[in-house]
PDB file of C-alpha atoms and ligand atoms in Angstrom:
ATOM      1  CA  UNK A   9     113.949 127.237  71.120  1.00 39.00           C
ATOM      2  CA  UNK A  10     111.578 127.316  73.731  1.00 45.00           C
ATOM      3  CA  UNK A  11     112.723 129.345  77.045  1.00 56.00           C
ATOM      4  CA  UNK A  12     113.892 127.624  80.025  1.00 62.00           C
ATOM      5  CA  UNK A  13     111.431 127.373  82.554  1.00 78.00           C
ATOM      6  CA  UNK A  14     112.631 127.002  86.106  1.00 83.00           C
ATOM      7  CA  UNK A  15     109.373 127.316  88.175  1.00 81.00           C
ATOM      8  CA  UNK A  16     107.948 123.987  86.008  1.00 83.00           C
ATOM      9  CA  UNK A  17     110.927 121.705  88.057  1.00 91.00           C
ATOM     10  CA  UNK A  18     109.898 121.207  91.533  1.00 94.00           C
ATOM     11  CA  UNK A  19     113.624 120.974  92.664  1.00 93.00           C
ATOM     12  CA  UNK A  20     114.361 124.176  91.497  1.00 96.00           C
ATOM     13  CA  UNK A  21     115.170 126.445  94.074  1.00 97.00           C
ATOM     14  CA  UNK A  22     114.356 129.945  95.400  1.00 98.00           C
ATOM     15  CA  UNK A  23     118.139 131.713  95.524  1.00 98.00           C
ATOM     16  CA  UNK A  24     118.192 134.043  98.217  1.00 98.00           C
ATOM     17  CA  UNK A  25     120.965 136.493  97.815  1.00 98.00           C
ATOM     18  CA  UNK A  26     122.704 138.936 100.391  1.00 98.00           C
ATOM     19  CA  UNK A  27     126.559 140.514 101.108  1.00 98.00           C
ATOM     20  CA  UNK A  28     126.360 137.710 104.550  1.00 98.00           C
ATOM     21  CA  UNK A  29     124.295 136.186 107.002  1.00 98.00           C
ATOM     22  CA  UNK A  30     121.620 139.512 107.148  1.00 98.00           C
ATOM     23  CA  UNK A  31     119.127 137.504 104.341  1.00 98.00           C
ATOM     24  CA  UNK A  32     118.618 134.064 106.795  1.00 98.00           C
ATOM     25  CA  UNK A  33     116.501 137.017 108.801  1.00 98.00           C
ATOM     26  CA  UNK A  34     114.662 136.706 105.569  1.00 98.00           C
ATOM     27  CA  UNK A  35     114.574 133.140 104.905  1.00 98.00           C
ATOM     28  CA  UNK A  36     113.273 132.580 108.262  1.00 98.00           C
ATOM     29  CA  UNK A  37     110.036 133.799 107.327  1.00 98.00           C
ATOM     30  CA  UNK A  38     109.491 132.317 103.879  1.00 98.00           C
ATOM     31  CA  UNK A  39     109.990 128.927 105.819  1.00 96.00           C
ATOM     32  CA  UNK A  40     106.739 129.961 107.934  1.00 97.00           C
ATOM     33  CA  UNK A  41     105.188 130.104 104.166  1.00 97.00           C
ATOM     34  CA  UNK A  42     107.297 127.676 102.493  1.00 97.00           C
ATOM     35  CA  UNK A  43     108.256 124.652 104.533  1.00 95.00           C
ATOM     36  CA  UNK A  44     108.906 122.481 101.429  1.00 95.00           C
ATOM     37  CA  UNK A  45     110.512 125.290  99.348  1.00 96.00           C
ATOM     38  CA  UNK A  46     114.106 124.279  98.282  1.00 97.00           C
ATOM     39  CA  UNK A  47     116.150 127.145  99.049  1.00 97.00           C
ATOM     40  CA  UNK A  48     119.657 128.225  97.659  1.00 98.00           C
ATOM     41  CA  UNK A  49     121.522 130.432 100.028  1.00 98.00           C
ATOM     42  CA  UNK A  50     123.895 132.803  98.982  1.00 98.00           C
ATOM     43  CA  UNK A  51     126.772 135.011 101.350  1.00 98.00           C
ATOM     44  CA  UNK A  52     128.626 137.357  98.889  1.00 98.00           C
ATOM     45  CA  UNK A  53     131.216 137.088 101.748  1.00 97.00           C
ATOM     46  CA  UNK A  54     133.991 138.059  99.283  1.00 97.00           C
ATOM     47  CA  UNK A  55     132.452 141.216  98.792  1.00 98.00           C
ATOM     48  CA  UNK A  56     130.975 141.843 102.630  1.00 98.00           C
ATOM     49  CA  UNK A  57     130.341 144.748 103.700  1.00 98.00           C
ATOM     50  CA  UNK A  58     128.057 146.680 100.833  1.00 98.00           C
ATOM     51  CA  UNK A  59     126.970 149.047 102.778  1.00 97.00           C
ATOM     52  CA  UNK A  60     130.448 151.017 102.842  1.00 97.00           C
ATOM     53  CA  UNK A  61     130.815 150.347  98.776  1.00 97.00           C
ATOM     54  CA  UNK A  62     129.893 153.287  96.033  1.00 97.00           C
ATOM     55  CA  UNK A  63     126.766 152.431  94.204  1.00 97.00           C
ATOM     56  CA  UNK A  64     128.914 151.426  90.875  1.00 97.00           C
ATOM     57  CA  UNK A  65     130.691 148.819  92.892  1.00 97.00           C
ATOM     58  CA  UNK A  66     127.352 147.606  94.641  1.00 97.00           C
ATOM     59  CA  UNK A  67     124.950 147.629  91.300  1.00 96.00           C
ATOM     60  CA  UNK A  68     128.241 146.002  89.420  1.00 96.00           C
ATOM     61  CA  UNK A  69     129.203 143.388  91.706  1.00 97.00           C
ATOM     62  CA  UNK A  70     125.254 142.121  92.535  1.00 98.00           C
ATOM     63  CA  UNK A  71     124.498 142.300  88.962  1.00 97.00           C
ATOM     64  CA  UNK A  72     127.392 140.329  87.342  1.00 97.00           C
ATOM     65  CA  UNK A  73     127.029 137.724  90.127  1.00 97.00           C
ATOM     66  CA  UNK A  74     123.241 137.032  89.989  1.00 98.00           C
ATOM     67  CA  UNK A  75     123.864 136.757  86.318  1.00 97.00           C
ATOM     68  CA  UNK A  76     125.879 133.874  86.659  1.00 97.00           C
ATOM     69  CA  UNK A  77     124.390 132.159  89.704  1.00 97.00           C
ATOM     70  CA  UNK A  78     121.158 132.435  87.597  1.00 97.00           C
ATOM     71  CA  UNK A  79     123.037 130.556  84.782  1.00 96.00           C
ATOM     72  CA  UNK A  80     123.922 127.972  86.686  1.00 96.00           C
ATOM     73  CA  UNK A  81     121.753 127.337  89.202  1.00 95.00           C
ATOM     74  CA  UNK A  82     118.099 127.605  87.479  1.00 96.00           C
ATOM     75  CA  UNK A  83     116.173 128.997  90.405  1.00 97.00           C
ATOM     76  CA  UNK A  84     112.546 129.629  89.897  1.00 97.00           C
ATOM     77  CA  UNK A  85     112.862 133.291  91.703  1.00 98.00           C
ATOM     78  CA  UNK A  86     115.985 135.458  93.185  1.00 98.00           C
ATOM     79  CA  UNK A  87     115.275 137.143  96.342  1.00 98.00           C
ATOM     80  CA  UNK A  88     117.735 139.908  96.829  1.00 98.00           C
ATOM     81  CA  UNK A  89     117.441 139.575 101.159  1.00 98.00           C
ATOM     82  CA  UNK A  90     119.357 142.738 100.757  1.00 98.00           C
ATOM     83  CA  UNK A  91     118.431 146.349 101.624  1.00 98.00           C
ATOM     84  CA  UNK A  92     121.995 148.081 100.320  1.00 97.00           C
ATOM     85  CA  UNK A  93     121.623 146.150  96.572  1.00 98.00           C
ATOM     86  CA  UNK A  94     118.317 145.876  96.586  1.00 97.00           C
ATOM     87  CA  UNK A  95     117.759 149.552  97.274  1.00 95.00           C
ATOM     88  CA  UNK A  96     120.247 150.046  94.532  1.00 96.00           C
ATOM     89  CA  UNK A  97     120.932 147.384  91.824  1.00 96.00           C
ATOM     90  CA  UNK A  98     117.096 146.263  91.875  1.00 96.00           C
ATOM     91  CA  UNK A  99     115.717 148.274  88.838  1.00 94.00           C
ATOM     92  CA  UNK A 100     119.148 147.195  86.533  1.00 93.00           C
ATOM     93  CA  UNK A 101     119.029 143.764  88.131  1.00 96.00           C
ATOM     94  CA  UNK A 102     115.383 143.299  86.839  1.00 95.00           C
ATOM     95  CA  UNK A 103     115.867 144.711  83.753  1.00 94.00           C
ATOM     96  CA  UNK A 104     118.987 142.009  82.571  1.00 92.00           C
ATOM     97  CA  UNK A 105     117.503 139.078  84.228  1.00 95.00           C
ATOM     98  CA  UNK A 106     114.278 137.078  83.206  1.00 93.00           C
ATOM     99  CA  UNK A 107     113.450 135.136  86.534  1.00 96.00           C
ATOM    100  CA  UNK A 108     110.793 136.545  89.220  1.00 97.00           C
ATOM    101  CA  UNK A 109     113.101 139.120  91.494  1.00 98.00           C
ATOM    102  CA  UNK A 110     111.670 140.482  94.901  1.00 98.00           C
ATOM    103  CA  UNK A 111     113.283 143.029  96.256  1.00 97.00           C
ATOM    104  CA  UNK A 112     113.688 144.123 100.218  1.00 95.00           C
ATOM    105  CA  UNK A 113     112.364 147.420 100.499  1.00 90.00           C
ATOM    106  CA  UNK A 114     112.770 149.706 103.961  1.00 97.00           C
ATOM    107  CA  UNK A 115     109.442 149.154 105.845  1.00 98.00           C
ATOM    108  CA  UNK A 116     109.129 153.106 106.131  1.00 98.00           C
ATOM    109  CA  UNK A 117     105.320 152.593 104.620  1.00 98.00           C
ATOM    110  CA  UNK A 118     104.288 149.952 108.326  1.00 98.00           C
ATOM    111  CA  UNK A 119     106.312 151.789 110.124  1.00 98.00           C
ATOM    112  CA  UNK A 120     104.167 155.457 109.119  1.00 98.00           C
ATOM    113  CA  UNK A 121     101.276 153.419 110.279  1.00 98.00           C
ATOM    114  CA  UNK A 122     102.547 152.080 113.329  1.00 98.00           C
ATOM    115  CA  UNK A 123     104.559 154.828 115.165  1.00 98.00           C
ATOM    116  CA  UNK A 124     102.036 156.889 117.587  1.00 98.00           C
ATOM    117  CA  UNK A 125     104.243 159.752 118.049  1.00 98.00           C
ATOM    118  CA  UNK A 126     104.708 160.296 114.353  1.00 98.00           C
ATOM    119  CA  UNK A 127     108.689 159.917 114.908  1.00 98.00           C
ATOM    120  CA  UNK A 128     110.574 157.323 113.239  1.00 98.00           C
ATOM    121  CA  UNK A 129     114.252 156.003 113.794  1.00 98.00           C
ATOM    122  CA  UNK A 130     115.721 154.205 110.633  1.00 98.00           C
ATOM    123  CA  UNK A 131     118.889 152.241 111.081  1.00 98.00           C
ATOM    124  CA  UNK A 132     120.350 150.937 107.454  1.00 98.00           C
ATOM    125  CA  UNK A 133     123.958 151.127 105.992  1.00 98.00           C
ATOM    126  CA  UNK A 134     126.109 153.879 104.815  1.00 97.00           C
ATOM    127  CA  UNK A 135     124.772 152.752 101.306  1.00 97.00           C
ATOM    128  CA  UNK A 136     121.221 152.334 101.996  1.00 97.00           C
ATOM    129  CA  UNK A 137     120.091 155.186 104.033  1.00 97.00           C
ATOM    130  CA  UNK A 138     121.956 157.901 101.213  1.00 97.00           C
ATOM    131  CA  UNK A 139     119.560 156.802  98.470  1.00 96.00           C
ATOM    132  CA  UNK A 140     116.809 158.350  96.634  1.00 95.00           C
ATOM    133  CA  UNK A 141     114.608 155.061  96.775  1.00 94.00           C
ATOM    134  CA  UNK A 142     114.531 155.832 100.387  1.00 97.00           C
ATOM    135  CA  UNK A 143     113.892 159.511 100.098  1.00 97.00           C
ATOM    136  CA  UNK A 144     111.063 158.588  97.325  1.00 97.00           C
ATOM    137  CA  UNK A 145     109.326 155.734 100.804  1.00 98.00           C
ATOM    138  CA  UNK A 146     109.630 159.133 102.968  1.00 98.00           C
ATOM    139  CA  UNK A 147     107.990 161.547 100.609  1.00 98.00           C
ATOM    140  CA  UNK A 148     105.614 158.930  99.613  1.00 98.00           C
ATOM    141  CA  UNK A 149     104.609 156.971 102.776  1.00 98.00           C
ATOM    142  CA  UNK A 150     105.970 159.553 105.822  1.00 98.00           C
ATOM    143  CA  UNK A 151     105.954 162.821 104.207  1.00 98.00           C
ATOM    144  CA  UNK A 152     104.063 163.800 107.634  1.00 98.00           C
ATOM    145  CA  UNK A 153     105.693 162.071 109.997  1.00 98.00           C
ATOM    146  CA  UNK A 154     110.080 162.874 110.969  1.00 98.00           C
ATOM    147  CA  UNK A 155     111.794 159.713 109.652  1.00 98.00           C
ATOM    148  CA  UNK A 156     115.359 160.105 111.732  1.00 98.00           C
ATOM    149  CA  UNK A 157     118.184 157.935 109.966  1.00 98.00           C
ATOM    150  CA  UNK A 158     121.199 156.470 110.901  1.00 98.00           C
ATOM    151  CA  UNK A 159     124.242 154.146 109.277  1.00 98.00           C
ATOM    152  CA  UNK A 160     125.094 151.921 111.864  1.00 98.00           C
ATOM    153  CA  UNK A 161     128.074 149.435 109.947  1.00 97.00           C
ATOM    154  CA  UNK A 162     129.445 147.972 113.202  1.00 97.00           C
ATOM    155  CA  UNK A 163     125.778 146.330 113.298  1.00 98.00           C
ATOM    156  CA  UNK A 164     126.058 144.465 110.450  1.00 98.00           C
ATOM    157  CA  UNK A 165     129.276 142.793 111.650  1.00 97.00           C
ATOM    158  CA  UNK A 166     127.920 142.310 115.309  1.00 98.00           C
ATOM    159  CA  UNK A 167     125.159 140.530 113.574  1.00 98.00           C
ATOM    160  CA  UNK A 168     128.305 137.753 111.726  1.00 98.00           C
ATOM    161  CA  UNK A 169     129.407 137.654 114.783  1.00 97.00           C
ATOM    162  CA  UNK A 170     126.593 136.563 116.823  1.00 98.00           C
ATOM    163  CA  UNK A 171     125.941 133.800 114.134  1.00 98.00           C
ATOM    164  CA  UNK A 172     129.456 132.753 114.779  1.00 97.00           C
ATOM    165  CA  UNK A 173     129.036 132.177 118.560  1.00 97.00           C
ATOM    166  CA  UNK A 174     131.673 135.364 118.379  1.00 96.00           C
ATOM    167  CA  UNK A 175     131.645 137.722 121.127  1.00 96.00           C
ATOM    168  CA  UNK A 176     129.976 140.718 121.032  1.00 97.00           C
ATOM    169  CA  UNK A 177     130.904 144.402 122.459  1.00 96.00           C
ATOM    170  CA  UNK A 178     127.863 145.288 123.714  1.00 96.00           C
ATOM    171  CA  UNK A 179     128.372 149.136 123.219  1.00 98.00           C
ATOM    172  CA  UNK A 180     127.527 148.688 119.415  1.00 98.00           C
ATOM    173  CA  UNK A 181     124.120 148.629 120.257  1.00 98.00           C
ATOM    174  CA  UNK A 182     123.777 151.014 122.423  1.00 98.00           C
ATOM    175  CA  UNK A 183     126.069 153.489 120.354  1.00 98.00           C
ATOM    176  CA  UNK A 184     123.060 153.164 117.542  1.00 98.00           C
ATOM    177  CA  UNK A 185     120.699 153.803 120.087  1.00 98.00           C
ATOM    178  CA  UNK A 186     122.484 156.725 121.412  1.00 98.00           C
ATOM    179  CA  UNK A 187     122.767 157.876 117.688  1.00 98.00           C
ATOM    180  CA  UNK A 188     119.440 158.478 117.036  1.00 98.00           C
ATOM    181  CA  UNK A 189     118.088 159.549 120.102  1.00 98.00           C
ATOM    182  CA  UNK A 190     120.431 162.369 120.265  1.00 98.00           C
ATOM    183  CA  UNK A 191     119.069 163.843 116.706  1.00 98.00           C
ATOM    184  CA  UNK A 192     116.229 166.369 117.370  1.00 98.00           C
ATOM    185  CA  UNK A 193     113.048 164.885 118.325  1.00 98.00           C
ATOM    186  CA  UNK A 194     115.224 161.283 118.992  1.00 98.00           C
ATOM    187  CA  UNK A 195     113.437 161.118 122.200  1.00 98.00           C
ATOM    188  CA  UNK A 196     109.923 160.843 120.421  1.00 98.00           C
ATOM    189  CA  UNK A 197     110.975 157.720 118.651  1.00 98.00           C
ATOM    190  CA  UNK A 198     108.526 154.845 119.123  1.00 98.00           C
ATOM    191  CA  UNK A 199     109.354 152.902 115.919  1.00 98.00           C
ATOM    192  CA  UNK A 200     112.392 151.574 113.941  1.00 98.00           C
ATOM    193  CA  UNK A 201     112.743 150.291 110.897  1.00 98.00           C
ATOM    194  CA  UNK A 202     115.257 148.079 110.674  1.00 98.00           C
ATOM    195  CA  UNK A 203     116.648 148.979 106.866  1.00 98.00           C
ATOM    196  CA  UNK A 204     119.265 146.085 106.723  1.00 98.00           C
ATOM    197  CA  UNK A 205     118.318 142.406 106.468  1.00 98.00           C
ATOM    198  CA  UNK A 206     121.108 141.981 109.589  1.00 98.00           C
ATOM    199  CA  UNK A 207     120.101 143.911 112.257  1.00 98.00           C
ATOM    200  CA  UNK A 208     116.534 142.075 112.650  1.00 98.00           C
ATOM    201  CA  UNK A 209     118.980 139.075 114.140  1.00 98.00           C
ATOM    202  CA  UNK A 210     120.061 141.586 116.567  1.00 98.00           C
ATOM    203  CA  UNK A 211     116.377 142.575 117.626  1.00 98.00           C
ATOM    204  CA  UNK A 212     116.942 141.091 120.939  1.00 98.00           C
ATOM    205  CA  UNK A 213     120.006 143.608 121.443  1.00 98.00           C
ATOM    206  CA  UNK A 214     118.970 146.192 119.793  1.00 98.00           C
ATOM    207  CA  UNK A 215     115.621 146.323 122.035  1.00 98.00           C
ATOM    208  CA  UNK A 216     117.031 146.630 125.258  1.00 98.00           C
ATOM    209  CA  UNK A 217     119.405 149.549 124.052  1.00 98.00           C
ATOM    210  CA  UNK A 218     116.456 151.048 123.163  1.00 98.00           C
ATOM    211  CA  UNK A 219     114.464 150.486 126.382  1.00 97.00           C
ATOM    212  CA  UNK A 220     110.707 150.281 126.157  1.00 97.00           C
ATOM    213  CA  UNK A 221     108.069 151.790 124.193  1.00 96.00           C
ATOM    214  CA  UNK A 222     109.608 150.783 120.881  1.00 98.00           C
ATOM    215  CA  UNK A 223     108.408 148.838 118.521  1.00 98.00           C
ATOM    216  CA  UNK A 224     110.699 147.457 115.914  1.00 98.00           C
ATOM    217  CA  UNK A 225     109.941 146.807 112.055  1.00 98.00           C
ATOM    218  CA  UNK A 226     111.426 145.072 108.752  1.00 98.00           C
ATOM    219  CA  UNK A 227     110.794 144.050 105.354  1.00 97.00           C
ATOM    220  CA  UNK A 228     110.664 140.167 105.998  1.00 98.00           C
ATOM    221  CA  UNK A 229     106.724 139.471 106.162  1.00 97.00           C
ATOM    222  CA  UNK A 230     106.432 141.314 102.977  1.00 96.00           C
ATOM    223  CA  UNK A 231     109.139 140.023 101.462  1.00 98.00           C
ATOM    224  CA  UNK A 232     107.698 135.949 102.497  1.00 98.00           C
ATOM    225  CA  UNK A 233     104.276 136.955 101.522  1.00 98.00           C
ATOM    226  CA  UNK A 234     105.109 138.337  97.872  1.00 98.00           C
ATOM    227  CA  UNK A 235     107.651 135.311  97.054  1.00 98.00           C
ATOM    228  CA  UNK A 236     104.872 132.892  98.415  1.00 98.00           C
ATOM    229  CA  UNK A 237     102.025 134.854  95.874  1.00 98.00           C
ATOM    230  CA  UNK A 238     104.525 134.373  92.778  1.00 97.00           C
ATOM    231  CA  UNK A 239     104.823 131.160  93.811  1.00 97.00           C
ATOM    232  CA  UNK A 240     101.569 129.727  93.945  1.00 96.00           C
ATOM    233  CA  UNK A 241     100.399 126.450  92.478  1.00 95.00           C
ATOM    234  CA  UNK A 242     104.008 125.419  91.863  1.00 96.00           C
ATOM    235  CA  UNK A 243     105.352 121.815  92.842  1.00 96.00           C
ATOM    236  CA  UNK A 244     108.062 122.178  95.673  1.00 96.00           C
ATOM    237  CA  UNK A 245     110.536 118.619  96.094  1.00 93.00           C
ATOM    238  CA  UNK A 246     112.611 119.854  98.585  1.00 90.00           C
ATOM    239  CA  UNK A 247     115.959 117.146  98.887  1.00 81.00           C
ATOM    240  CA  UNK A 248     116.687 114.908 102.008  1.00 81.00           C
ATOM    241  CA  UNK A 249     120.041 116.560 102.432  1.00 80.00           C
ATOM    242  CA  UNK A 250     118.614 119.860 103.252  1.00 83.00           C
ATOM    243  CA  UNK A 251     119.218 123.111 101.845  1.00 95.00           C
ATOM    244  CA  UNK A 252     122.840 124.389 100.298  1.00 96.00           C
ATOM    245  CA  UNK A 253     124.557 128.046 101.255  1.00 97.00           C
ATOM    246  CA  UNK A 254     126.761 128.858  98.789  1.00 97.00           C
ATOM    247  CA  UNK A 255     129.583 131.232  99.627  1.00 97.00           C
ATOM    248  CA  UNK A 256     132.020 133.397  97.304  1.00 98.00           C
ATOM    249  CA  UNK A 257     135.331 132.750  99.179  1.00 97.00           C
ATOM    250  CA  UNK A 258     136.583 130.123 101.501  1.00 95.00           C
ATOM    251  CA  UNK A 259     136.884 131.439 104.703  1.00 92.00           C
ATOM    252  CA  UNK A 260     138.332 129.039 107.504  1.00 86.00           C
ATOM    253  CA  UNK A 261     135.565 131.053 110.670  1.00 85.00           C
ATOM    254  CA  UNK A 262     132.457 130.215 108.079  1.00 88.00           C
ATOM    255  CA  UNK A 263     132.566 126.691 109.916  1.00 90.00           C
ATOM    256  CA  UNK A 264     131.403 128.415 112.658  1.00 95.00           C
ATOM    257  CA  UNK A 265     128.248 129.294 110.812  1.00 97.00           C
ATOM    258  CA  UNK A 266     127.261 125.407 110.624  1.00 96.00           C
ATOM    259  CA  UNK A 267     124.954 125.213 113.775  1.00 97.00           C
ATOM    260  CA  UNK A 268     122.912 128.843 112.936  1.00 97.00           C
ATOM    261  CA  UNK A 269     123.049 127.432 109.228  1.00 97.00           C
ATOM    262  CA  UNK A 270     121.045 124.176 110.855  1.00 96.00           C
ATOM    263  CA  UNK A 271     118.689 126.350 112.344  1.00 96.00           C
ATOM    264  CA  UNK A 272     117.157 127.258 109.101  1.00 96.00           C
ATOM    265  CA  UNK A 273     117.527 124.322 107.500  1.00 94.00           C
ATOM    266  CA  UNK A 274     120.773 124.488 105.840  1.00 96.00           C
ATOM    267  CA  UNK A 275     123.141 121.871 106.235  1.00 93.00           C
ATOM    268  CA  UNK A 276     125.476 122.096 102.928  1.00 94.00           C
ATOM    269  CA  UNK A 277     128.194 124.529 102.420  1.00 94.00           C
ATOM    270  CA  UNK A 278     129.707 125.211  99.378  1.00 94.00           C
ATOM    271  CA  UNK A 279     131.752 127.768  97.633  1.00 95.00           C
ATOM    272  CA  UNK A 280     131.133 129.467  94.049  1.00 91.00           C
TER     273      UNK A 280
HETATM  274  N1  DGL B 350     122.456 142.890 104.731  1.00 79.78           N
HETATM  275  C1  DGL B 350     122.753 144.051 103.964  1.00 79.78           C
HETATM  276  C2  DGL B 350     121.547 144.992 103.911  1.00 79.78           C
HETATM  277  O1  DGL B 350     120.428 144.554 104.087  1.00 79.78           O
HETATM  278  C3  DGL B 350     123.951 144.893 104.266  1.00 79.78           C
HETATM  279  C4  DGL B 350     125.176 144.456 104.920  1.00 79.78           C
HETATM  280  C5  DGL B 350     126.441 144.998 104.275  1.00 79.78           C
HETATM  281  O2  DGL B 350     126.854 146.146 104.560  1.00 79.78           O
HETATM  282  O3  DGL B 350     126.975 144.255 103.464  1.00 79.78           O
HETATM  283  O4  DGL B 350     121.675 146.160 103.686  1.00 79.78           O
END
C-alpha cells in the first residue's frame, strides 16, 4: 500500500496547533508567506492553560490529540504555534507522527544578537521557562550574555481576553514588567523574548509597561519562513469559505472570537 501523501492535494491544509488563541500570532505571519495556504486552526481550549500543566500531562495530551487530528484531517504539515508543547512534546511528537512538524522555539538565539547591553528578559509560562530545551538555547546561543526569565500566566489569559473584546486589567502588564526589572541587572534589559505564542498579541501592552529602549522578539518569522521552505513547489487551493478553527469544547464566549477569527482569515468554527 502506498503511503498517504497529504502535501500532493492542494486542499490539504497546514494544521496549526496551540492550547488557545496564542498560535493566530503565528498564523499571521505565514499569511505574509502563504496567502493561498489553506489553514486548519486548532484551540485545545479544553485543555487551556499548558503552561500551569506537568510535562506528562502536556507531552500526553498534545501527542494523543495531534495523533488523531492528523488521522482525520490529512494536513500536509502540523505547526505546533506553541512554546509550552512545543518546548516539550516536540521530540516524542516527531518521533510518532510522519507529517512535516515545525516547532516554536524561544528566540533566545535573535535575541543574543540583538540586545546591546547583553541583558535579556524572557517572559514564557510556568511550563516553558523550567525546561532544559531552554537552558540548552542559553548555554548554546547566550552563554555570555544574562538571560533573566519570568512565568507570567495572567498574560496568556489577558491575551483571550483581548481577542474577546474582554476587558483587560491593565496591571498584568505592568506586574511582568515589574517582575523582571526587579531581578538583578533587570534594569539593563533592552530585549525580550516573548517565549509564548500569546503574548506577541499583547506587544502593544506589553511595550508601554516596559517604556522605551526595548526591543521585543518571537519565534513567528522563523517559524513562517521554515513552514514556507518545506513547502515549496506545492499546489495551494485554498476554499471560498475561508479557513476553519477547530476547537476541543463548546464554549458559549468563543463567539466572541468571530471578528479577531475574520481578521486572519478564519470564518468557520467548529468543534472536535
Ligand atoms: N500559547 C502557549 C505557549 O506558547 C501557552 C499558553 C498556555 O499556557 O496554554 O506557550
Amino acid at each position: 500500500m502506498t503511503a498517504y501523501d497529504a502535501s500532493a492535494n492542494p486542499a490539504a491544509p497546514l494544521l496549526l496547533f496551540d492550547s488557545g488563541v496564542g498560535g493566530l500570532s503565528v498564523l499571521g505571519k505565514v499569511r505574509e508567506l502563504l496567502p493561498d495556504a489553506p489553514v486548519m486552526y486548532v484551540s485545545d481550549n479544553a485543555g487551556l492553560p499548558y503552561g500551569t500543566k506537568t510535562e506528562a500531562q502536556i507531552a500526553a495530551r498534545v501527542s494523543g490529540l495531534l495523533g488523531r487530528l492528523t488521522e482525520r484531517y490529512r494536513p500536509r504539515l502540523v505547526c505546533i504555534a506553541c512554546n509550552t508543547a512545543s518546548t516539550i512534546a516536540l521530540a516524542s511528537v516527531r518521533e510518532v507522527l510522519e507529517v512535516p512538524i515545525v516547532g516554536t522555539v524561544p528566540a533566545i538565539k535573535p535575541a543574543a544578537a540583538m540586545t546591546q547591553t547583553g541583558v535579556i528578559g524572557l517572559l514564557g509560562t510556568e511550563a516553558t521557562i523550567r525546561q532544559g530545551y531552554v537552558d540548552r538555547l542559553e548555554a548554546e546561543f547566550a552563554a555570555d550574555k544574562r538571560l533573566l526569565r519570568h512565568a507570567a500566566p495572567e498574560l496568556v489569559a489577558a491575551a483571550e481576553a483581548k481577542l474577546r473584546g474582554a476587558p483587560i486589567d491593565p496591571a498584568v502588564f505592568t506586574r511582568a514588567a515589574a517582575a523582571l526589572r526587579a531581578m538583578p541587572d533587570g534594569d539593563r534589559i533592552d530585549t525580550v523574548v516573548l517565549a509564548c505564542t500569546h503574548f506577541p498579541l499583547l506587544e502593544e501592552e506589553l511595550a508601554a509597561a516596559f517604556g522605551p529602549g526595548v526591543r521585543f522578539i518571537d519565534g513567528s518569522d522563523g517559524i513562517a519562513r521554515q513552514i514556507a521552505f518545506l513547502t515549496q513547489g506545492q499546489a495551494w487551493a485554498r476554499g471560498a469559505a475561508g479557513d476553519i478553527a477547530l476547537f476541543t469544547r463548546d464554549e458559549p464566549g468563543d463567539k466572541a472570537l468571530g471578528p479577531a477569527l475574520h481578521r486572519y482569515g478564519i470564518d468557520r468554527r467548529l468543534v472536535f
